[in-house]
């Protein structure tokens, strides 16, 4: 939902132009921001977790500070790496 290419066949090296470009799905990012705002507004003790491979900066930064508003990030590249090593 963050990118138009859905991360298929794309690697992320950490350069900001990879995260913030025409490939970024602005409507998808706005939806996630709204969903986090609604979840935290309706349920004060709610926790939201983003499953992310790209390492999108600001994913776990509060909306009021310009982020997307998730509380935690599940970095899928770590489990994928362990699976690769175990094979």
mmCIF file of N, CA and C in Angstrom:
data_model
loop_
_atom_site.group_PDB
_atom_site.id
_atom_site.type_symbol
_atom_site.label_atom_id
_atom_site.label_comp_id
_atom_site.label_asym_id
_atom_site.label_seq_id
_atom_site.Cartn_x
_atom_site.Cartn_y
_atom_site.Cartn_z
ATOM 1 N N UNK A 1 0.820 -1.202 0.000
ATOM 2 C CA UNK A 1 0.000 0.000 0.000
ATOM 3 C C UNK A 1 0.863 1.266 0.000
ATOM 4 N N UNK A 2 2.136 1.146 0.355
ATOM 5 C CA UNK A 2 3.004 2.325 0.384
ATOM 6 C C UNK A 2 3.512 2.720 -0.996
ATOM 7 N N UNK A 3 3.650 1.746 -1.880
ATOM 8 C CA UNK A 3 4.265 2.006 -3.182
ATOM 9 C C UNK A 3 3.398 1.449 -4.306
ATOM 10 N N UNK A 4 3.415 2.119 -5.443
ATOM 11 C CA UNK A 4 2.656 1.644 -6.603
ATOM 12 C C UNK A 4 3.184 0.299 -7.095
ATOM 13 N N UNK A 5 4.487 0.057 -6.951
ATOM 14 C CA UNK A 5 5.077 -1.203 -7.418
ATOM 15 C C UNK A 5 4.948 -2.311 -6.382
ATOM 16 N N UNK A 6 4.405 -2.011 -5.215
ATOM 17 C CA UNK A 6 4.180 -2.969 -4.125
ATOM 18 C C UNK A 6 5.463 -3.677 -3.683
ATOM 19 N N UNK A 7 6.611 -3.092 -3.989
ATOM 20 C CA UNK A 7 7.881 -3.670 -3.574
ATOM 21 C C UNK A 7 8.321 -4.868 -4.393
ATOM 22 N N UNK A 8 7.594 -5.178 -5.457
ATOM 23 C CA UNK A 8 7.917 -6.348 -6.275
ATOM 24 C C UNK A 8 9.102 -6.030 -7.184
ATOM 25 N N UNK A 9 10.167 -6.777 -7.008
ATOM 26 C CA UNK A 9 11.356 -6.606 -7.835
ATOM 27 C C UNK A 9 12.134 -5.340 -7.541
ATOM 28 N N UNK A 10 11.920 -4.744 -6.383
ATOM 29 C CA UNK A 10 12.577 -3.486 -6.031
ATOM 30 C C UNK A 10 13.353 -3.684 -4.739
ATOM 31 N N UNK A 11 14.595 -3.247 -4.719
ATOM 32 C CA UNK A 11 15.396 -3.274 -3.502
ATOM 33 C C UNK A 11 15.520 -1.870 -2.934
ATOM 34 N N UNK A 12 15.640 -1.788 -1.637
ATOM 35 C CA UNK A 12 15.772 -0.494 -0.970
ATOM 36 C C UNK A 12 17.133 -0.439 -0.293
ATOM 37 N N UNK A 13 17.902 0.598 -0.604
ATOM 38 C CA UNK A 13 19.247 0.735 -0.048
ATOM 39 C C UNK A 13 19.309 1.746 1.091
ATOM 40 N N UNK A 14 18.220 2.465 1.335
ATOM 41 C CA UNK A 14 18.205 3.462 2.391
ATOM 42 C C UNK A 14 18.275 4.885 1.896
ATOM 43 N N UNK A 15 18.376 5.077 0.593
ATOM 44 C CA UNK A 15 18.408 6.429 0.026
ATOM 45 C C UNK A 15 16.984 6.997 0.002
ATOM 46 N N UNK A 16 16.821 8.232 0.424
ATOM 47 C CA UNK A 16 15.494 8.831 0.551
ATOM 48 C C UNK A 16 14.722 8.880 -0.765
ATOM 49 N N UNK A 17 15.421 9.007 -1.900
ATOM 50 C CA UNK A 17 14.707 9.067 -3.176
ATOM 51 C C UNK A 17 13.961 7.765 -3.483
ATOM 52 N N UNK A 18 14.351 6.674 -2.835
ATOM 53 C CA UNK A 18 13.653 5.403 -3.030
ATOM 54 C C UNK A 18 12.312 5.378 -2.295
ATOM 55 N N UNK A 19 12.198 6.138 -1.242
ATOM 56 C CA UNK A 19 10.994 6.145 -0.429
ATOM 57 C C UNK A 19 10.020 7.246 -0.831
ATOM 58 N N UNK A 20 10.552 8.364 -1.234
ATOM 59 C CA UNK A 20 9.717 9.524 -1.540
ATOM 60 C C UNK A 20 9.918 9.917 -2.994
ATOM 61 N N UNK A 21 9.126 9.304 -3.861
ATOM 62 C CA UNK A 21 9.223 9.555 -5.299
ATOM 63 C C UNK A 21 7.836 9.360 -5.906
ATOM 64 N N UNK A 22 7.789 9.332 -7.209
ATOM 65 C CA UNK A 22 6.519 9.091 -7.903
ATOM 66 C C UNK A 22 6.024 7.666 -7.676
ATOM 67 N N UNK A 23 6.896 6.781 -7.165
ATOM 68 C CA UNK A 23 6.485 5.408 -6.847
ATOM 69 C C UNK A 23 5.723 5.312 -5.538
ATOM 70 N N UNK A 24 5.800 6.352 -4.700
ATOM 71 C CA UNK A 24 5.087 6.360 -3.433
ATOM 72 C C UNK A 24 3.603 6.567 -3.694
ATOM 73 N N UNK A 25 2.789 5.688 -3.130
ATOM 74 C CA UNK A 25 1.338 5.788 -3.278
ATOM 75 C C UNK A 25 0.820 6.755 -2.214
ATOM 76 N N UNK A 26 0.647 8.006 -2.596
ATOM 77 C CA UNK A 26 0.255 9.062 -1.659
ATOM 78 C C UNK A 26 -1.105 8.757 -1.026
ATOM 79 N N UNK A 27 -2.030 8.240 -1.824
ATOM 80 C CA UNK A 27 -3.355 7.887 -1.277
ATOM 81 C C UNK A 27 -3.229 6.761 -0.256
ATOM 82 N N UNK A 28 -2.341 5.798 -0.521
ATOM 83 C CA UNK A 28 -2.115 4.708 0.418
ATOM 84 C C UNK A 28 -1.519 5.198 1.723
ATOM 85 N N UNK A 29 -0.563 6.115 1.631
ATOM 86 C CA UNK A 29 0.063 6.683 2.830
ATOM 87 C C UNK A 29 -0.967 7.479 3.623
ATOM 88 N N UNK A 30 -1.784 8.277 2.936
ATOM 89 C CA UNK A 30 -2.824 9.060 3.611
ATOM 90 C C UNK A 30 -3.839 8.142 4.300
ATOM 91 N N UNK A 31 -4.177 7.032 3.646
ATOM 92 C CA UNK A 31 -5.103 6.067 4.247
ATOM 93 C C UNK A 31 -4.523 5.484 5.536
ATOM 94 N N UNK A 32 -3.240 5.098 5.499
ATOM 95 C CA UNK A 32 -2.612 4.538 6.697
ATOM 96 C C UNK A 32 -2.542 5.557 7.820
ATOM 97 N N UNK A 33 -2.264 6.813 7.476
ATOM 98 C CA UNK A 33 -2.252 7.877 8.484
ATOM 99 C C UNK A 33 -3.635 8.032 9.109
ATOM 100 N N UNK A 34 -4.669 8.035 8.253
ATOM 101 C CA UNK A 34 -6.038 8.178 8.755
ATOM 102 C C UNK A 34 -6.436 6.977 9.620
ATOM 103 N N UNK A 35 -6.080 5.767 9.168
ATOM 104 C CA UNK A 35 -6.418 4.570 9.934
ATOM 105 C C UNK A 35 -5.754 4.585 11.309
ATOM 106 N N UNK A 36 -4.489 5.013 11.369
ATOM 107 C CA UNK A 36 -3.804 5.103 12.659
ATOM 108 C C UNK A 36 -4.426 6.167 13.550
ATOM 109 N N UNK A 37 -4.791 7.298 12.962
ATOM 110 C CA UNK A 37 -5.440 8.364 13.733
ATOM 111 C C UNK A 37 -6.772 7.894 14.305
ATOM 112 N N UNK A 38 -7.560 7.219 13.499
ATOM 113 C CA UNK A 38 -8.866 6.717 13.953
ATOM 114 C C UNK A 38 -8.672 5.666 15.046
ATOM 115 N N UNK A 39 -7.759 4.726 14.822
ATOM 116 C CA UNK A 39 -7.525 3.670 15.813
ATOM 117 C C UNK A 39 -7.099 4.246 17.150
ATOM 118 N N UNK A 40 -6.172 5.211 17.123
ATOM 119 C CA UNK A 40 -5.688 5.787 18.371
ATOM 120 C C UNK A 40 -6.692 6.745 19.005
ATOM 121 N N UNK A 41 -7.556 7.348 18.206
ATOM 122 C CA UNK A 41 -8.578 8.251 18.748
ATOM 123 C C UNK A 41 -9.718 7.485 19.411
ATOM 124 N N UNK A 42 -10.128 6.389 18.776
ATOM 125 C CA UNK A 42 -11.255 5.613 19.308
ATOM 126 C C UNK A 42 -10.855 4.718 20.464
ATOM 127 N N UNK A 43 -9.651 4.202 20.425
ATOM 128 C CA UNK A 43 -9.173 3.270 21.449
ATOM 129 C C UNK A 43 -7.824 3.766 21.965
ATOM 130 N N UNK A 44 -7.837 4.403 23.114
ATOM 131 C CA UNK A 44 -6.624 5.016 23.657
ATOM 132 C C UNK A 44 -5.480 4.033 23.864
ATOM 133 N N UNK A 45 -5.803 2.777 24.156
ATOM 134 C CA UNK A 45 -4.750 1.795 24.421
ATOM 135 C C UNK A 45 -4.444 0.919 23.202
ATOM 136 N N UNK A 46 -4.875 1.332 22.030
ATOM 137 C CA UNK A 46 -4.617 0.537 20.829
ATOM 138 C C UNK A 46 -3.142 0.611 20.438
ATOM 139 N N UNK A 47 -2.679 -0.451 19.805
ATOM 140 C CA UNK A 47 -1.314 -0.534 19.292
ATOM 141 C C UNK A 47 -1.406 -0.932 17.827
ATOM 142 N N UNK A 48 -0.731 -0.182 16.962
ATOM 143 C CA UNK A 48 -0.714 -0.526 15.545
ATOM 144 C C UNK A 48 0.701 -0.928 15.151
ATOM 145 N N UNK A 49 0.783 -1.972 14.337
ATOM 146 C CA UNK A 49 2.074 -2.525 13.921
ATOM 147 C C UNK A 49 2.116 -2.578 12.401
ATOM 148 N N UNK A 50 3.151 -2.007 11.820
ATOM 149 C CA UNK A 50 3.329 -2.020 10.370
ATOM 150 C C UNK A 50 4.265 -3.156 9.983
ATOM 151 N N UNK A 51 3.865 -3.934 8.977
ATOM 152 C CA UNK A 51 4.753 -4.939 8.405
ATOM 153 C C UNK A 51 5.452 -4.279 7.230
ATOM 154 N N UNK A 52 6.758 -4.135 7.334
ATOM 155 C CA UNK A 52 7.483 -3.336 6.351
ATOM 156 C C UNK A 52 8.794 -3.990 5.984
ATOM 157 N N UNK A 53 9.097 -3.999 4.707
ATOM 158 C CA UNK A 53 10.380 -4.499 4.231
ATOM 159 C C UNK A 53 11.266 -3.344 3.776
ATOM 160 N N UNK A 54 10.648 -2.262 3.351
ATOM 161 C CA UNK A 54 11.396 -1.160 2.743
ATOM 162 C C UNK A 54 12.194 -0.325 3.734
ATOM 163 N N UNK A 55 11.722 -0.217 4.967
ATOM 164 C CA UNK A 55 12.372 0.668 5.931
ATOM 165 C C UNK A 55 11.928 2.108 5.780
ATOM 166 N N UNK A 56 10.700 2.317 5.358
ATOM 167 C CA UNK A 56 10.137 3.654 5.113
ATOM 168 C C UNK A 56 10.374 4.572 6.308
ATOM 169 N N UNK A 57 11.116 5.666 6.121
ATOM 170 C CA UNK A 57 11.333 6.624 7.208
ATOM 171 C C UNK A 57 10.011 7.258 7.646
ATOM 172 N N UNK A 58 9.838 7.420 8.926
ATOM 173 C CA UNK A 58 8.639 8.063 9.452
ATOM 174 C C UNK A 58 7.467 7.134 9.658
ATOM 175 N N UNK A 59 7.638 5.858 9.401
ATOM 176 C CA UNK A 59 6.539 4.911 9.542
ATOM 177 C C UNK A 59 6.047 4.860 10.986
ATOM 178 N N UNK A 60 6.961 4.918 11.931
ATOM 179 C CA UNK A 60 6.610 4.851 13.351
ATOM 180 C C UNK A 60 6.812 6.187 14.062
ATOM 181 N N UNK A 61 6.592 7.256 13.332
ATOM 182 C CA UNK A 61 6.617 8.600 13.897
ATOM 183 C C UNK A 61 5.171 9.072 13.976
ATOM 184 N N UNK A 62 4.842 9.795 15.024
ATOM 185 C CA UNK A 62 3.479 10.275 15.206
ATOM 186 C C UNK A 62 3.007 11.158 14.061
ATOM 187 N N UNK A 63 1.725 11.120 13.795
ATOM 188 C CA UNK A 63 1.147 11.908 12.707
ATOM 189 C C UNK A 63 1.369 13.395 12.945
ATOM 190 N N UNK A 64 1.257 13.819 14.189
ATOM 191 C CA UNK A 64 1.443 15.238 14.512
ATOM 192 C C UNK A 64 2.872 15.712 14.256
ATOM 193 N N UNK A 65 3.800 14.765 14.127
ATOM 194 C CA UNK A 65 5.194 15.087 13.829
ATOM 195 C C UNK A 65 5.535 14.823 12.356
ATOM 196 N N UNK A 66 4.526 14.519 11.552
ATOM 197 C CA UNK A 66 4.743 14.301 10.124
ATOM 198 C C UNK A 66 4.938 12.857 9.706
ATOM 199 N N UNK A 67 4.738 11.928 10.631
ATOM 200 C CA UNK A 67 4.912 10.507 10.316
ATOM 201 C C UNK A 67 3.604 9.842 9.932
ATOM 202 N N UNK A 68 3.661 8.537 9.756
ATOM 203 C CA UNK A 68 2.478 7.764 9.362
ATOM 204 C C UNK A 68 1.704 7.292 10.579
ATOM 205 N N UNK A 69 2.338 7.209 11.733
ATOM 206 C CA UNK A 69 1.613 7.004 12.981
ATOM 207 C C UNK A 69 1.566 5.612 13.560
ATOM 208 N N UNK A 70 2.311 4.659 13.002
ATOM 209 C CA UNK A 70 2.329 3.324 13.592
ATOM 210 C C UNK A 70 3.115 3.348 14.898
ATOM 211 N N UNK A 71 2.780 2.427 15.806
ATOM 212 C CA UNK A 71 3.493 2.325 17.079
ATOM 213 C C UNK A 71 4.764 1.478 16.949
ATOM 214 N N UNK A 72 4.675 0.404 16.156
ATOM 215 C CA UNK A 72 5.806 -0.503 15.983
ATOM 216 C C UNK A 72 5.916 -0.921 14.525
ATOM 217 N N UNK A 73 7.098 -1.375 14.163
ATOM 218 C CA UNK A 73 7.376 -1.869 12.813
ATOM 219 C C UNK A 73 7.861 -3.320 12.929
ATOM 220 N N UNK A 74 7.266 -4.206 12.133
ATOM 221 C CA UNK A 74 7.746 -5.571 12.002
ATOM 222 C C UNK A 74 8.590 -5.605 10.739
ATOM 223 N N UNK A 75 9.888 -5.624 10.899
ATOM 224 C CA UNK A 75 10.813 -5.593 9.761
ATOM 225 C C UNK A 75 10.937 -6.997 9.195
ATOM 226 N N UNK A 76 10.289 -7.224 8.070
ATOM 227 C CA UNK A 76 10.241 -8.563 7.492
ATOM 228 C C UNK A 76 11.565 -9.018 6.893
ATOM 229 N N UNK A 77 12.499 -8.120 6.658
ATOM 230 C CA UNK A 77 13.764 -8.559 6.070
ATOM 231 C C UNK A 77 14.582 -9.397 7.062
ATOM 232 N N UNK A 78 14.403 -9.179 8.357
ATOM 233 C CA UNK A 78 15.142 -9.985 9.344
ATOM 234 C C UNK A 78 14.683 -11.443 9.343
ATOM 235 N N UNK A 79 13.367 -11.726 9.459
ATOM 236 C CA UNK A 79 12.942 -13.132 9.379
ATOM 237 C C UNK A 79 13.292 -13.769 8.030
ATOM 238 N N UNK A 80 13.167 -13.022 6.944
ATOM 239 C CA UNK A 80 13.507 -13.557 5.625
ATOM 240 C C UNK A 80 14.973 -13.947 5.544
ATOM 241 N N UNK A 81 15.833 -13.147 6.161
ATOM 242 C CA UNK A 81 17.267 -13.451 6.164
ATOM 243 C C UNK A 81 17.550 -14.711 6.956
ATOM 244 N N UNK A 82 16.903 -14.864 8.113
ATOM 245 C CA UNK A 82 17.106 -16.081 8.927
ATOM 246 C C UNK A 82 16.615 -17.308 8.182
ATOM 247 N N UNK A 83 15.506 -17.212 7.498
ATOM 248 C CA UNK A 83 15.001 -18.350 6.718
ATOM 249 C C UNK A 83 15.998 -18.726 5.635
ATOM 250 N N UNK A 84 16.553 -17.721 4.967
ATOM 251 C CA UNK A 84 17.540 -17.964 3.913
ATOM 252 C C UNK A 84 18.777 -18.657 4.471
ATOM 253 N N UNK A 85 19.270 -18.196 5.636
ATOM 254 C CA UNK A 85 20.452 -18.798 6.237
ATOM 255 C C UNK A 85 20.186 -20.233 6.700
ATOM 256 N N UNK A 86 18.993 -20.476 7.198
ATOM 257 C CA UNK A 86 18.653 -21.818 7.690
ATOM 258 C C UNK A 86 18.475 -22.839 6.591
ATOM 259 N N UNK A 87 18.164 -22.371 5.400
ATOM 260 C CA UNK A 87 18.030 -23.312 4.277
ATOM 261 C C UNK A 87 19.403 -23.741 3.823
#
